[in-house]
C-alpha positions as semicolon CSV with decimal commas, in nm:
position;residue;x (nm);y (nm);z (nm)
1;M;9,539;9,796;14,781
2;T;9,895;9,908;14,704
3;R;10,011;9,549;14,670
4;L;9,713;9,464;14,453
5;R;9,780;9,757;14,219
6;E;10,145;9,659;14,195
7;Y;10,049;9,301;14,118
8;L;9,799;9,394;13,847
9;F;9,964;9,692;13,677
10;V;10,338;9,665;13,747
11;R;10,431;9,299;13,765
12;H;10,177;9,214;13,489
13;R;10,232;9,519;13,270
14;H;10,367;9,304;12,988
15;N;10,060;9,079;13,004
16;W;9,833;9,382;12,960
17;V;10,026;9,471;12,646
18;L;9,981;9,116;12,517
19;L;9,610;9,128;12,597
20;F;9,573;9,454;12,405
21;R;9,754;9,309;12,105
22;F;9,546;8,992;12,122
23;A;9,225;9,199;12,125
24;L;9,341;9,397;11,821
25;V;9,417;9,075;11,636
26;G;9,073;8,939;11,725
27;A;8,902;9,255;11,601
28;S;9,093;9,242;11,275
29;G;8,993;8,875;11,242
30;V;8,625;8,972;11,251
31;V;8,685;9,216;10,964
32;V;8,875;8,948;10,768
33;N;8,598;8,697;10,833
34;L;8,322;8,923;10,706
35;A;8,527;9,052;10,411
36;T;8,597;8,695;10,301
37;L;8,230;8,607;10,336
38;V;8,128;8,901;10,116
39;L;8,384;8,803;9,854
40;V;8,295;8,434;9,828
41;K;7,923;8,514;9,832
42;R;7,965;8,745;9,534
43;L;8,175;8,492;9,345
44;G;7,969;8,183;9,420
45;P;7,613;8,053;9,372
46;D;7,313;8,175;9,570
47;P;7,383;8,109;9,940
48;D;7,048;7,934;9,991
49;D;7,099;7,686;9,707
50;P;7,132;7,329;9,840
51;I;7,446;7,127;9,770
52;I;7,369;6,790;9,925
53;G;7,096;6,652;10,148
54;L;7,170;6,520;10,495
55;P;7,063;6,154;10,525
56;L;6,753;6,081;10,734
57;T;6,674;6,453;10,773
58;D;6,493;6,729;10,586
59;F;6,803;6,948;10,598
60;N;7,061;7,023;10,329
61;V;7,416;7,145;10,323
62;R;7,381;7,480;10,149
63;W;7,625;7,720;9,999
64;Y;7,607;7,953;10,299
65;H;7,757;7,671;10,510
66;V;8,049;7,656;10,267
67;Y;8,090;8,033;10,258
68;S;8,088;8,056;10,636
69;T;8,348;7,780;10,667
70;I;8,578;7,941;10,410
71;A;8,549;8,274;10,594
72;F;8,629;8,099;10,923
73;L;8,937;7,922;10,784
74;V;9,080;8,244;10,637
75;A;9,017;8,443;10,957
76;N;9,148;8,160;11,175
77;L;9,473;8,146;10,980
78;W;9,497;8,526;10,990
79;N;9,451;8,534;11,369
80;F;9,702;8,256;11,429
81;Q;9,975;8,398;11,210
82;L;9,936;8,752;11,344
83;N;9,938;8,630;11,705
84;R;10,239;8,411;11,635
85;S;10,445;8,679;11,464
86;W;10,330;8,987;11,661
87;T;10,152;8,912;11,990
88;F;10,388;8,630;12,091
89;G;10,660;8,712;11,839
90;K;10,949;8,745;12,084
91;G;10,912;8,406;12,249
92;R;11,034;8,063;12,150
93;H;10,824;7,877;11,899
94;K;10,769;7,517;11,804
95;S;10,725;7,434;11,438
96;W;10,448;7,625;11,262
97;W;10,219;7,323;11,225
98;L;10,266;7,197;11,582
99;E;10,144;7,532;11,710
100;Y;9,870;7,573;11,450
101;W;9,693;7,238;11,468
102;P;9,552;7,278;11,824
103;F;9,446;7,634;11,733
104;V;9,261;7,528;11,419
105;T;9,117;7,219;11,592
106;V;8,961;7,433;11,864
107;G;8,840;7,673;11,597
108;L;8,676;7,393;11,400
109;L;8,488;7,277;11,710
110;G;8,358;7,629;11,749
111;Q;8,275;7,642;11,379
112;L;8,055;7,332;11,411
113;V;7,854;7,511;11,679
114;G;7,850;7,816;11,457
115;L;7,714;7,623;11,158
116;L;7,428;7,489;11,368
117;L;7,346;7,841;11,483
118;L;7,385;7,973;11,129
119;T;7,131;7,716;11,007
120;L;6,883;7,822;11,274
121;L;6,927;8,186;11,177
122;M;6,896;8,124;10,803
123;H;6,631;7,849;10,784
124;P;6,289;8,007;10,721
125;D;6,105;7,758;10,946
126;S;6,338;7,802;11,242
127;P;6,212;7,989;11,552
128;L;6,542;8,182;11,543
129;A;6,519;8,273;11,174
130;L;6,617;8,631;11,097
131;P;6,319;8,832;10,965
132;T;6,312;8,853;10,588
133;S;6,082;9,154;10,606
134;V;6,376;9,362;10,729
135;L;6,671;9,161;10,603
136;D;6,545;9,112;10,248
137;D;6,893;9,090;10,085
138;S;6,824;9,404;9,884
139;T;7,147;9,572;10,000
140;G;7,464;9,469;10,180
141;L;7,343;9,600;10,514
142;R;7,014;9,410;10,472
143;T;7,173;9,078;10,379
144;R;7,065;8,802;10,617
145;L;7,383;8,598;10,574
146;Y;7,608;8,885;10,682
147;W;7,409;8,949;10,999
148;A;7,380;8,577;11,072
149;Q;7,757;8,539;11,040
150;L;7,815;8,835;11,271
151;I;7,585;8,678;11,533
152;V;7,769;8,347;11,494
153;I;8,103;8,520;11,553
154;A;7,968;8,691;11,866
155;V;7,839;8,361;12,010
156;V;8,124;8,132;11,909
157;T;8,415;8,360;12,004
158;P;8,369;8,319;12,384
159;I;8,341;7,941;12,340
160;S;8,659;7,930;12,135
161;F;8,835;8,157;12,384
162;V;8,756;7,927;12,677
163;L;8,870;7,619;12,485
164;N;9,186;7,795;12,372
165;K;9,259;7,914;12,725
166;L;9,231;7,558;12,858
167;W;9,439;7,402;12,582
168;T;9,607;7,609;12,312
169;F;9,712;7,909;12,520
170;A;9,822;7,683;12,805
171;A;10,057;7,514;12,559
172;V;10,176;7,854;12,435
173;R;10,251;7,969;12,790
174;T;10,487;7,676;12,840
175;R;10,696;7,817;12,553
176;H;10,677;8,179;12,670
177;N;10,811;8,249;13,017
178;E;10,689;8,608;13,005
179;L;10,330;8,481;13,030
180;A;10,383;8,292;13,355
181;D;10,224;8,440;13,667
182;P;10,490;8,570;13,906
183;A;10,267;8,484;14,207
184;H;9,940;8,315;14,289
185;T;9,650;8,554;14,245
186;E;9,461;8,414;14,541
187;A;9,753;8,472;14,776
188;V;9,807;8,828;14,658
189;L;9,439;8,914;14,688
190;H;9,433;8,766;15,040
191;E;9,734;8,970;15,147
192;A;9,588;9,283;14,991
193;A;9,272;9,238;15,195
194;L;9,460;9,213;15,526
195;P;9,509;9,535;15,729
196;E;9,869;9,658;15,744
197;V;10,027;9,613;16,087
198;D;10,275;9,859;16,236
199;E;10,587;9,650;16,314
200;E;10,702;9,884;16,598
201;S;10,363;9,856;16,771
202;T;10,379;9,479;16,744
203;E;10,726;9,466;16,901
204;S;10,617;9,697;17,188
205;A;10,316;9,482;17,264
206;A;10,538;9,174;17,276
207;H;10,759;9,335;17,542
């Protein structure tokens, strides 16, 4: 257990700091996302108003799809820039765009899933529609769009994290040596599970 503790909390102490910073950035991104959504909703048309119909379907692109996408883009840019300048600020960087495009691409994939979920939460005939009896849009806390967006964030964030871990963050790690694992986790865990052997007793038994 001593080796395991050393591996997790001493040799990876810097990684824990990075994880804490990354979590703070993510939490601030949620606030930015929702604040942007509130702003564009107040400035724009009614969220449920249709913009254009989808061919061969009964569905429409509505203003809440636009508002959600704008909120995502602002929060995505906020998260990227803050991570780049603060979380990973001390490492080497490629050009801004070369680092941003995989981040925003992964985010857009998650946003497509989020828009589908948002439609299911907002469409009155959907089995997942949020109840209008409670969320009647009479106040900010009872606005369906705000709660739907919060649910979308909660569902899409793990998906985006997995995709980023497999692609974006893997690319980032190649530019930041401090993020590389100093040893293989499996090997350390295996050694930690083995009982410690007294070297003197081993030598005596050999003689």
